[in-house]
Short mmCIF file of C-alpha atoms in Angstrom, two decimals:
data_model
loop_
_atom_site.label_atom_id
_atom_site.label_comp_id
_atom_site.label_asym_id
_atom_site.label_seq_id
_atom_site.Cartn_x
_atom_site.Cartn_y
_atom_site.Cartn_z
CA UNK A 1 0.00 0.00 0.00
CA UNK A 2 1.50 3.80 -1.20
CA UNK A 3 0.65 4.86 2.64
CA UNK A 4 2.91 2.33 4.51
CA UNK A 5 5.76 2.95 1.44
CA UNK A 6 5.83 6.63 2.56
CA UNK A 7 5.71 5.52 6.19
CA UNK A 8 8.61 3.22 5.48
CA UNK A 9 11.07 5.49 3.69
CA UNK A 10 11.06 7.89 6.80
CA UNK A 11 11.30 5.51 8.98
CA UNK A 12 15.18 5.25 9.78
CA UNK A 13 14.95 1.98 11.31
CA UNK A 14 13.88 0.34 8.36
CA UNK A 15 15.19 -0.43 4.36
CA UNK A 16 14.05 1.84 2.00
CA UNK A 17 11.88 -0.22 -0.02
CA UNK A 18 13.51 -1.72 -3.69
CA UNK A 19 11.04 -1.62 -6.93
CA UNK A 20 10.57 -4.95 -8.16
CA UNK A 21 13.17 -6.74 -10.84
CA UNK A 22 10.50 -6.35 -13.27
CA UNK A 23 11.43 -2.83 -13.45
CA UNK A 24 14.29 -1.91 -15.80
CA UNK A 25 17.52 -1.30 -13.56
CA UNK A 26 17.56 2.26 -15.00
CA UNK A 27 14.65 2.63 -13.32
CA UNK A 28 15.66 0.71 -9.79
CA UNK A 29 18.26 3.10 -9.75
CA UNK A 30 16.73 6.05 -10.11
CA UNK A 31 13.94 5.25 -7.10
CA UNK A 32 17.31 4.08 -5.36
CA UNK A 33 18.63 7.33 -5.32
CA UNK A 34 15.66 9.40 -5.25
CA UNK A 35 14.98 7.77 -1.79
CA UNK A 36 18.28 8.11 -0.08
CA UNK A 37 17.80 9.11 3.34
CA UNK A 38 20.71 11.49 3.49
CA UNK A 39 20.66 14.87 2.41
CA UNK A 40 24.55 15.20 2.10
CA UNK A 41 24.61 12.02 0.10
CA UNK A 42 21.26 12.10 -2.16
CA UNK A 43 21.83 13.50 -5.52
CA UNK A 44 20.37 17.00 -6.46
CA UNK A 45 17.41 17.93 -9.06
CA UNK A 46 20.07 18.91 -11.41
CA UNK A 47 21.67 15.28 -11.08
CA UNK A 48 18.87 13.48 -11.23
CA UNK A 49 17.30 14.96 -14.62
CA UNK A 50 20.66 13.64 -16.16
CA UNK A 51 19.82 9.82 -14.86
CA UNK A 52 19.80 7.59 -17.87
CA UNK A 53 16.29 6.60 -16.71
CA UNK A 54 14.92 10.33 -17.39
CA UNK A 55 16.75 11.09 -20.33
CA UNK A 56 15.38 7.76 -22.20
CA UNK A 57 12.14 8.71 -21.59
CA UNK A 58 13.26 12.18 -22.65
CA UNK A 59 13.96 10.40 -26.00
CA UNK A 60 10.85 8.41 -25.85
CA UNK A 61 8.97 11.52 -25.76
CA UNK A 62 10.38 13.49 -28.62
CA UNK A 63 10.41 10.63 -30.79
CA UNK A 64 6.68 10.35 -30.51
CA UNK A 65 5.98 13.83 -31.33
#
């Protein structure tokens, strides 16, 4: 259930929680690093938009237009 995901990732005492293999590991490892607890360790917005996982579906996107 979404609610006890959310409740899970703040929860310090507990793993964040992995998306399923039957994601693509672009997308694993984007979630992964999205949800990294610490601040001085979790990538920025800037970072992220350059993920391989964002720019493919960057590429998805204009290709359909």
């Amino acid at each position: 259930p979404p609610m006890s995901a959310i409740f899970c990732i703040g929860d310090g005492s507990k793993p964040v929680p992995e998306l399923p293999e039957k994601f693509s590991s672009d997308a694993r490892g984007f979630t992964e690093l999205c949800l990294t607890r610490n601040q001085h360790t979790r990538p920025d917005a800037a970072t992220l938009l350059q993920h391989p996982f964002l720019k493919h579906k960057r590429r998805q996107k204009t290709s359909l237009s």
